[in-house]
């Protein structure tokens, strides 16, 4: 709530006008949010606690309130939900911990607004809440699109009290229900973890044990098997060893230690403002280069400054699509700033020609880290940020992924990506040969394609 207050006071919230009806620009069906406050920030739902968002009568020309959004938490006795049709019990009359009603509801406030939305045909945005360990709040809020309020009734509820019940019907022509996709992804993960090979799956692990988590390959479109047949799988690229004179001593970094007092040479190279990662391993600084501890350091693999070296933490799969051919999608919820994977291939000197699809050229990558840094510090106008990292050398290589690679080169290009490539070096490795590490730019829901801006024209 402190962050929300800071954003409100700094005028950083989008679409604060309560009169916005229908879709919100930039928010798509299936988008996932961790907190109710995020719904308010993007203009999807204008209350942090109430389940019904509405425009007050004073702002409506007819002089009557109209509802614009609801958050359906489920679990209430009088709610019924089959996806496209939602029977929604109004607000009021129930204890804070949910369950049944202990008092009659009334057609007032949000309930009255929903009734007038039914009368005037006002579309309502529906957000469903799901309990999950993948969110820091223990819940996720999934935007499921627009519904019309088909009916409004006042009936005895399952608890014996009178309730305001609304029948909401999903409008046709929208993307599939995000909540259905959420549940389908959970079921798919359970099957894959149990070794069940569903129809269309060519293999349950493209890496053959070389990654920390298995990477399945799915094709339900055609008979293409190229990810299995075309190349040799290598999980890590092999860079030239560092020069002897460049090697530095490092005592390792402890998360419990004060950053300003830390003697860890690797962490200090990340500049001012703190370490690049928080205690959860989330990237919290927008910088051109991240310096992790390396092989010469005394710290263990669990060191908080070795996030990318511990490998994948999210379930991903390579899949065939009629639109993008081969791509990579997540089966898990990925949080902003989370490490996803590393690009791997054969390291080639930059003198080689790179004008074909078999190369990944880090020199062409746009500085998406600047956007990440701006986002993390936007509410802190007095924060100077990391001042020491503007002079990083350009990478001196390209990755040849034509013969040997991992799954990362299958990630599609986009001018509006949901992930970006962060340059990372380990210990005394050369800054001219950084690792290409993929991090999330935003919350990425299950079954959504990963995309990166490769700095190429299409």
Coordinates of C-alpha atoms in Angstrom, one line a residue:
X1 CA 0.0 0.0 0.0
X2 CA 3.0 2.3 0.6
X3 CA 4.0 1.8 -3.1
X4 CA 0.4 2.5 -4.2
X5 CA 0.3 5.7 -2.2
X6 CA 3.6 6.8 -3.7
X7 CA 2.4 6.1 -7.2
X8 CA -0.9 8.0 -6.6
X9 CA 0.9 11.0 -5.1
X10 CA 3.3 11.0 -8.0
X11 CA 0.5 10.7 -10.6
X12 CA 1.9 7.5 -11.9
X13 CA -1.4 5.5 -12.0
X14 CA -3.1 4.9 -15.4
X15 CA -6.7 5.7 -16.3
X16 CA -7.8 7.0 -12.9
X17 CA -11.1 8.3 -14.4
X18 CA -13.8 6.0 -12.9
X19 CA -16.0 6.6 -15.9
X20 CA -13.9 4.2 -18.1
X21 CA -16.2 1.5 -19.4
X22 CA -15.2 -1.6 -21.3
X23 CA -11.6 -2.6 -22.2
X24 CA -8.6 -0.8 -20.7
X25 CA -5.9 0.1 -23.1
X26 CA -2.8 -2.1 -22.7
X27 CA -4.6 -4.8 -20.6
X28 CA -5.3 -8.1 -22.3
X29 CA -7.5 -11.0 -21.5
X30 CA -5.4 -13.4 -19.5
X31 CA -3.2 -10.8 -17.9
X32 CA -2.3 -11.7 -14.3
X33 CA -1.8 -9.4 -11.3
X34 CA -0.4 -10.2 -7.9
X35 CA -2.2 -7.5 -5.8
X36 CA -5.5 -5.7 -5.9
X37 CA -3.5 -2.5 -5.8
X38 CA -2.1 -3.4 -9.3
X39 CA -5.6 -3.5 -10.7
X40 CA -6.1 0.1 -9.5
X41 CA -2.8 1.2 -10.9
X42 CA -3.6 0.1 -14.4
X43 CA -7.2 1.2 -14.3
X44 CA -8.8 -2.2 -14.4
X45 CA -10.7 -2.0 -11.0
X46 CA -11.1 1.2 -9.0
X47 CA -11.2 -0.2 -5.5
X48 CA -8.5 -1.9 -3.5
X49 CA -11.0 -3.8 -1.3
X50 CA -14.5 -3.7 -2.6
X51 CA -15.5 -6.4 -5.1
X52 CA -17.6 -4.1 -7.3
X53 CA -16.0 -1.1 -9.1
X54 CA -18.5 1.5 -10.2
X55 CA -19.1 5.1 -11.4
X56 CA -21.0 7.1 -8.8
X57 CA -24.3 8.6 -9.7
X58 CA -22.8 12.1 -9.6
X59 CA -20.6 11.3 -12.6
X60 CA -23.4 9.6 -14.7
X61 CA -25.6 11.8 -16.9
X62 CA -28.7 9.7 -16.0
X63 CA -28.0 10.3 -12.3
X64 CA -27.6 6.6 -11.5
X65 CA -24.5 4.6 -10.6
X66 CA -23.2 2.0 -13.0
X67 CA -20.8 -0.8 -12.3
X68 CA -17.7 -1.1 -14.5
X69 CA -15.8 -4.1 -13.0
X70 CA -16.0 -6.9 -10.4
X71 CA -13.5 -9.1 -8.7
X72 CA -14.9 -12.6 -8.2
X73 CA -13.0 -14.3 -5.4
X74 CA -15.1 -17.5 -5.4
X75 CA -15.7 -19.6 -2.4
X76 CA -19.0 -17.9 -1.4
X77 CA -22.0 -20.1 -1.0
X78 CA -24.2 -18.1 -3.4
X79 CA -21.6 -17.8 -6.2
X80 CA -21.8 -20.1 -9.3
X81 CA -19.2 -20.0 -12.0
X82 CA -18.8 -22.0 -15.2
X83 CA -16.6 -19.5 -17.0
X84 CA -18.8 -17.9 -19.6
X85 CA -21.7 -17.6 -17.2
X86 CA -21.1 -16.2 -13.7
X87 CA -23.8 -16.0 -11.0
X88 CA -22.4 -13.4 -8.7
X89 CA -23.7 -12.6 -5.2
X90 CA -23.4 -8.9 -4.5
X91 CA -21.6 -7.2 -1.7
X92 CA -22.5 -6.9 2.0
X93 CA -24.1 -9.2 4.5
X94 CA -21.1 -11.6 4.9
X95 CA -18.3 -11.8 7.5
X96 CA -14.8 -10.7 6.6
X97 CA -13.6 -14.3 6.2
X98 CA -16.3 -15.0 3.5
X99 CA -18.6 -18.0 3.5
X100 CA -22.3 -17.6 4.1
X101 CA -24.3 -14.4 4.8
X102 CA -25.3 -13.4 8.3
X103 CA -27.5 -10.5 7.1
X104 CA -29.7 -9.5 4.2
X105 CA -28.0 -7.7 1.3
X106 CA -29.4 -4.5 0.0
X107 CA -29.5 -2.8 -3.4
X108 CA -27.2 -0.1 -2.5
X109 CA -23.6 0.9 -3.4
X110 CA -22.0 -1.6 -5.8
X111 CA -25.1 -3.8 -5.8
X112 CA -27.2 -0.9 -7.0
X113 CA -24.6 0.0 -9.6
X114 CA -24.6 -3.6 -11.0
X115 CA -28.4 -3.5 -11.2
X116 CA -28.2 -0.3 -13.3
X117 CA -25.5 -1.8 -15.5
X118 CA -28.0 -4.5 -16.2
X119 CA -30.7 -2.0 -17.0
X120 CA -28.5 0.2 -19.3
X121 CA -26.5 -2.6 -20.9
X122 CA -23.1 -1.4 -19.5
X123 CA -20.3 -3.9 -20.1
X124 CA -18.5 -5.1 -16.9
X125 CA -14.8 -6.1 -16.7
X126 CA -14.5 -9.4 -14.8
X127 CA -11.4 -10.3 -12.8
X128 CA -11.1 -13.7 -11.0
X129 CA -9.0 -14.4 -8.0
X130 CA -7.1 -17.6 -7.6
X131 CA -5.0 -18.9 -4.6
X132 CA -1.5 -19.8 -5.5
X133 CA 2.0 -20.1 -4.0
X134 CA 3.5 -18.5 -7.1
X135 CA 2.4 -15.0 -6.1
X136 CA 4.0 -13.0 -3.2
X137 CA 0.4 -12.2 -2.0
X138 CA -0.7 -15.9 -2.1
X139 CA -3.2 -14.9 -4.8
X140 CA -3.4 -13.9 -8.4
X141 CA -6.0 -11.8 -10.1
X142 CA -6.7 -12.9 -13.7
X143 CA -8.5 -10.5 -16.1
X144 CA -11.1 -12.6 -18.0
X145 CA -12.6 -10.0 -20.3
X146 CA -16.0 -8.3 -20.7
X147 CA -19.4 -9.5 -19.5
X148 CA -22.9 -8.2 -19.8
X149 CA -25.1 -8.2 -16.7
X150 CA -28.0 -10.4 -18.0
X151 CA -30.2 -10.3 -15.0
X152 CA -30.5 -8.8 -11.5
X153 CA -32.6 -10.6 -8.8
X154 CA -33.2 -10.5 -5.1
X155 CA -33.6 -14.1 -3.8
X156 CA -33.1 -16.1 -0.7
X157 CA -29.5 -17.3 -0.6
X158 CA -28.0 -20.6 0.5
X159 CA -27.6 -19.2 4.0
X160 CA -31.3 -18.3 4.3
X161 CA -30.6 -14.5 3.9
X162 CA -31.7 -12.4 1.0
X163 CA -29.0 -11.8 -1.5
X164 CA -28.6 -9.6 -4.6
X165 CA -27.7 -12.1 -7.4
X166 CA -26.5 -11.1 -10.8
X167 CA -26.1 -13.2 -13.9
X168 CA -23.1 -12.2 -16.0
X169 CA -22.6 -13.6 -19.5
X170 CA -19.3 -13.3 -21.3
X171 CA -19.4 -11.4 -24.5
X172 CA -18.4 -13.4 -27.6
X173 CA -15.3 -12.8 -29.8
X174 CA -12.8 -12.4 -27.0
X175 CA -9.6 -14.3 -26.3
X176 CA -9.9 -17.6 -24.3
X177 CA -10.6 -17.2 -20.6
X178 CA -7.5 -16.5 -18.7
X179 CA -8.8 -18.4 -15.7
X180 CA -9.3 -21.5 -17.9
X181 CA -5.8 -21.2 -19.2
X182 CA -4.5 -20.9 -15.6
X183 CA -6.2 -24.2 -14.6
X184 CA -5.2 -25.9 -17.8
X185 CA -1.6 -25.0 -17.2
X186 CA -1.7 -26.5 -13.7
X187 CA -3.2 -29.7 -15.0
X188 CA -0.5 -29.9 -17.8
X189 CA 2.3 -29.3 -15.3
X190 CA 1.0 -32.1 -13.1
X191 CA 0.9 -34.5 -16.0
X192 CA 4.4 -33.6 -17.2
X193 CA 5.8 -33.9 -13.6
X194 CA 4.2 -37.4 -13.5
X195 CA 5.9 -38.3 -16.8
X196 CA 2.6 -38.4 -18.8
X197 CA 3.2 -37.6 -22.5
X198 CA 0.1 -36.0 -23.9
X199 CA -0.7 -36.1 -27.6
X200 CA 1.5 -33.8 -29.6
X201 CA 4.4 -33.9 -27.3
X202 CA 7.6 -35.0 -29.2
X203 CA 9.7 -35.3 -26.0
X204 CA 9.4 -34.5 -22.3
X205 CA 12.9 -33.1 -22.2
X206 CA 14.7 -31.6 -25.1
X207 CA 17.8 -31.0 -22.9
X208 CA 18.1 -34.7 -21.9
X209 CA 18.9 -33.7 -18.3
X210 CA 21.3 -30.9 -19.1
X211 CA 18.9 -28.2 -17.7
X212 CA 17.8 -27.9 -14.1
X213 CA 14.2 -28.4 -15.2
X214 CA 13.0 -30.5 -18.1
X215 CA 12.1 -28.7 -21.3
X216 CA 9.3 -30.5 -23.3
X217 CA 8.6 -30.0 -27.0
X218 CA 5.0 -29.8 -28.2
X219 CA 3.7 -29.8 -31.8
X220 CA 0.0 -30.2 -32.5
X221 CA 0.2 -28.2 -35.8
X222 CA 2.1 -30.4 -38.2
X223 CA 4.8 -33.0 -38.5
X224 CA 7.9 -30.8 -37.9
X225 CA 10.4 -32.3 -35.5
X226 CA 13.3 -29.9 -36.2
X227 CA 14.1 -29.1 -32.5
X228 CA 14.9 -32.7 -32.0
X229 CA 16.7 -33.4 -35.2
X230 CA 18.6 -30.3 -36.4
X231 CA 21.2 -29.5 -33.7
X232 CA 23.1 -30.7 -30.7
X233 CA 21.9 -29.5 -27.4
X234 CA 24.4 -27.5 -25.2
X235 CA 23.2 -25.8 -22.1
X236 CA 26.0 -23.3 -21.7
X237 CA 28.3 -21.5 -24.1
X238 CA 32.0 -21.8 -23.8
X239 CA 33.9 -18.5 -23.5
X240 CA 37.6 -17.9 -23.7
X241 CA 39.3 -18.1 -20.3
X242 CA 40.2 -14.8 -18.6
X243 CA 43.7 -13.5 -18.7
X244 CA 45.8 -14.3 -15.7
X245 CA 46.5 -10.7 -14.9
X246 CA 42.7 -9.9 -14.8
X247 CA 41.9 -12.4 -12.1
X248 CA 40.8 -10.8 -8.8
X249 CA 40.3 -12.2 -5.4
X250 CA 36.8 -12.3 -4.0
X251 CA 35.6 -13.3 -0.5
X252 CA 32.0 -13.9 -1.6
X253 CA 28.8 -12.0 -0.7
X254 CA 26.4 -12.7 2.1
X255 CA 22.8 -11.4 1.9
X256 CA 22.9 -10.7 5.6
X257 CA 25.9 -8.4 5.2
X258 CA 25.6 -4.7 4.7
X259 CA 26.0 -3.9 1.1
X260 CA 28.0 -0.8 1.8
X261 CA 30.4 -2.7 4.1
X262 CA 30.7 -5.8 2.0
X263 CA 34.2 -6.8 0.9
X264 CA 32.9 -8.8 -2.1
X265 CA 34.8 -7.4 -5.1
X266 CA 32.2 -8.9 -7.5
X267 CA 29.2 -7.3 -5.9
X268 CA 31.1 -3.9 -5.6
X269 CA 31.5 -3.9 -9.4
X270 CA 27.7 -3.5 -9.7
X271 CA 28.0 0.1 -8.7
X272 CA 26.1 2.1 -6.1
X273 CA 22.5 1.6 -4.8
X274 CA 22.8 -2.0 -3.6
X275 CA 23.3 -5.5 -5.1
X276 CA 21.6 -6.3 -8.5
X277 CA 19.3 -8.9 -7.0
X278 CA 17.0 -9.0 -4.0
X279 CA 16.9 -12.0 -1.6
X280 CA 14.4 -13.8 -3.8
X281 CA 16.8 -13.6 -6.8
X282 CA 14.8 -10.9 -8.6
X283 CA 16.7 -8.4 -10.7
X284 CA 16.1 -5.0 -9.1
X285 CA 18.5 -2.7 -10.9
X286 CA 18.5 -1.6 -14.5
X287 CA 22.2 -1.8 -15.4
X288 CA 24.0 -2.6 -18.7
X289 CA 26.1 -5.3 -17.1
X290 CA 25.5 -7.5 -14.0
X291 CA 28.6 -8.8 -12.2
X292 CA 28.0 -12.1 -10.4
X293 CA 30.5 -14.0 -8.3
X294 CA 32.5 -16.5 -10.2
X295 CA 34.7 -19.7 -10.1
X296 CA 37.5 -18.0 -8.1
X297 CA 35.1 -16.8 -5.4
X298 CA 34.9 -18.4 -2.0
X299 CA 31.1 -18.3 -1.8
X300 CA 28.9 -21.4 -2.3
X301 CA 26.5 -22.0 -5.2
X302 CA 23.7 -20.6 -3.0
X303 CA 25.4 -17.2 -2.9
X304 CA 22.7 -14.5 -3.6
X305 CA 25.0 -13.1 -6.2
X306 CA 25.0 -16.3 -8.3
X307 CA 21.3 -16.2 -9.4
X308 CA 21.7 -17.1 -13.1
X309 CA 24.3 -19.8 -12.4
X310 CA 21.8 -21.9 -10.5
X311 CA 19.9 -22.5 -13.8
X312 CA 16.2 -22.4 -14.7
X313 CA 13.5 -22.2 -12.0
X314 CA 10.4 -22.1 -14.2
X315 CA 8.8 -24.7 -16.4
X316 CA 9.1 -23.8 -20.0
X317 CA 8.3 -25.6 -23.2
X318 CA 9.2 -25.3 -26.9
X319 CA 6.0 -25.4 -29.0
X320 CA 4.9 -25.2 -32.6
X321 CA 2.5 -22.4 -33.6
X322 CA 0.7 -21.6 -36.8
X323 CA 1.5 -17.9 -36.3
X324 CA 5.1 -17.9 -35.1
X325 CA 6.3 -21.4 -36.1
X326 CA 8.5 -22.5 -33.2
X327 CA 8.4 -20.5 -29.9
X328 CA 8.9 -20.8 -26.2
X329 CA 6.1 -20.4 -23.6
X330 CA 6.0 -20.6 -19.9
X331 CA 3.9 -23.2 -18.0
X332 CA 4.4 -21.2 -14.7
X333 CA 3.7 -17.7 -13.5
X334 CA 6.9 -15.7 -14.0
X335 CA 7.3 -12.5 -11.9
X336 CA 8.9 -9.3 -13.2
X337 CA 12.6 -9.4 -12.9
X338 CA 12.8 -13.2 -12.6
X339 CA 15.6 -15.0 -14.3
X340 CA 14.3 -17.3 -17.1
X341 CA 17.2 -18.9 -19.0
X342 CA 20.5 -18.4 -20.8
X343 CA 21.2 -18.3 -24.5
X344 CA 23.7 -20.9 -25.6
X345 CA 25.5 -21.7 -28.8
X346 CA 29.0 -21.6 -30.3
X347 CA 31.0 -18.4 -29.5
X348 CA 32.3 -16.8 -32.7
X349 CA 34.5 -13.8 -33.2
X350 CA 32.7 -10.7 -34.3
X351 CA 34.5 -10.6 -37.6
X352 CA 32.2 -13.2 -38.9
X353 CA 29.2 -12.3 -41.1
X354 CA 26.0 -12.3 -39.0
X355 CA 23.4 -11.5 -41.7
X356 CA 21.4 -14.7 -41.3
X357 CA 19.1 -16.3 -38.8
X358 CA 21.8 -18.8 -37.5
X359 CA 23.4 -16.1 -35.3
X360 CA 22.4 -14.2 -32.2
X361 CA 24.2 -10.9 -32.2
X362 CA 24.4 -9.2 -28.7
X363 CA 25.7 -6.0 -30.2
X364 CA 22.3 -5.4 -31.8
X365 CA 20.3 -5.8 -28.6
X366 CA 18.5 -2.6 -27.6
X367 CA 19.2 -1.4 -24.1
X368 CA 16.0 -2.7 -22.6
X369 CA 17.7 -2.6 -19.1
X370 CA 17.1 1.1 -19.2
X371 CA 13.3 0.6 -19.2
X372 CA 13.6 -1.9 -16.3
X373 CA 15.7 0.6 -14.4
X374 CA 13.2 3.4 -15.0
X375 CA 10.3 1.3 -13.9
X376 CA 12.0 0.3 -10.6
X377 CA 13.0 3.8 -9.7
X378 CA 10.1 5.9 -11.1
X379 CA 8.6 6.6 -7.7
X380 CA 11.9 7.6 -6.2
X381 CA 12.9 10.9 -7.9
X382 CA 15.8 11.6 -5.6
X383 CA 17.4 8.2 -6.2
X384 CA 20.5 8.6 -8.4
X385 CA 20.7 5.0 -9.5
X386 CA 23.9 3.2 -10.3
X387 CA 26.4 5.8 -11.6
X388 CA 29.4 3.7 -12.5
X389 CA 28.3 1.4 -15.3
X390 CA 27.9 3.5 -18.4
X391 CA 31.3 2.5 -20.0
X392 CA 30.9 -1.3 -20.5
X393 CA 32.6 -2.5 -23.7
X394 CA 30.5 -3.9 -26.5
X395 CA 30.4 -7.7 -26.7
X396 CA 33.2 -9.1 -28.9
X397 CA 31.3 -12.1 -30.1
X398 CA 28.2 -13.5 -31.6
X399 CA 26.5 -16.8 -30.9
X400 CA 26.3 -19.3 -33.7
X401 CA 23.1 -21.4 -33.0
X402 CA 22.9 -23.2 -36.3
X403 CA 24.6 -26.4 -35.2
X404 CA 24.6 -26.4 -31.4
X405 CA 22.3 -24.5 -29.1
X406 CA 19.8 -24.8 -26.2
X407 CA 16.1 -23.9 -26.4
X408 CA 16.5 -20.1 -25.9
X409 CA 17.0 -19.2 -29.6
X410 CA 13.4 -20.4 -30.2
X411 CA 12.1 -17.4 -28.2
X412 CA 10.4 -15.1 -30.7
X413 CA 11.2 -11.5 -31.6
X414 CA 8.8 -8.7 -30.6
X415 CA 9.0 -4.9 -30.6
X416 CA 7.0 -5.0 -27.4
X417 CA 8.6 -7.9 -25.6
X418 CA 7.8 -9.4 -22.2
X419 CA 11.4 -10.4 -21.5
X420 CA 14.8 -9.0 -22.2
X421 CA 18.5 -10.1 -22.5
X422 CA 20.7 -8.9 -19.6
X423 CA 24.5 -9.1 -20.0
X424 CA 26.1 -10.9 -17.1
X425 CA 29.7 -11.8 -16.3
X426 CA 30.9 -14.2 -13.7
X427 CA 33.8 -13.3 -11.5
X428 CA 36.9 -12.5 -13.5
X429 CA 35.4 -13.3 -16.9
X430 CA 36.0 -10.7 -19.6
X431 CA 33.4 -8.0 -20.1
X432 CA 33.8 -8.5 -23.8
X433 CA 32.3 -12.0 -23.5
X434 CA 29.2 -11.6 -21.3
X435 CA 26.5 -14.3 -20.8
X436 CA 23.2 -13.6 -22.5
X437 CA 20.7 -14.0 -19.7
X438 CA 16.9 -13.7 -20.2
X439 CA 14.9 -11.9 -17.5
X440 CA 11.2 -11.1 -17.4
X441 CA 10.1 -7.5 -18.1
X442 CA 6.6 -8.0 -16.7
X443 CA 4.4 -10.6 -15.1
X444 CA 4.1 -13.4 -17.6
X445 CA 1.1 -15.7 -17.0
X446 CA 1.1 -19.5 -17.8
X447 CA 0.8 -20.6 -21.4
X448 CA 2.0 -17.2 -22.7
X449 CA 4.7 -17.0 -25.4
X450 CA 8.1 -15.5 -24.3
X451 CA 9.3 -12.6 -26.6
X452 CA 12.5 -10.6 -26.8
X453 CA 13.5 -7.6 -28.8
X454 CA 16.5 -8.8 -30.8
X455 CA 17.1 -5.4 -32.4
X456 CA 16.2 -6.7 -35.8
X457 CA 13.9 -5.4 -38.6
X458 CA 10.9 -7.6 -39.6

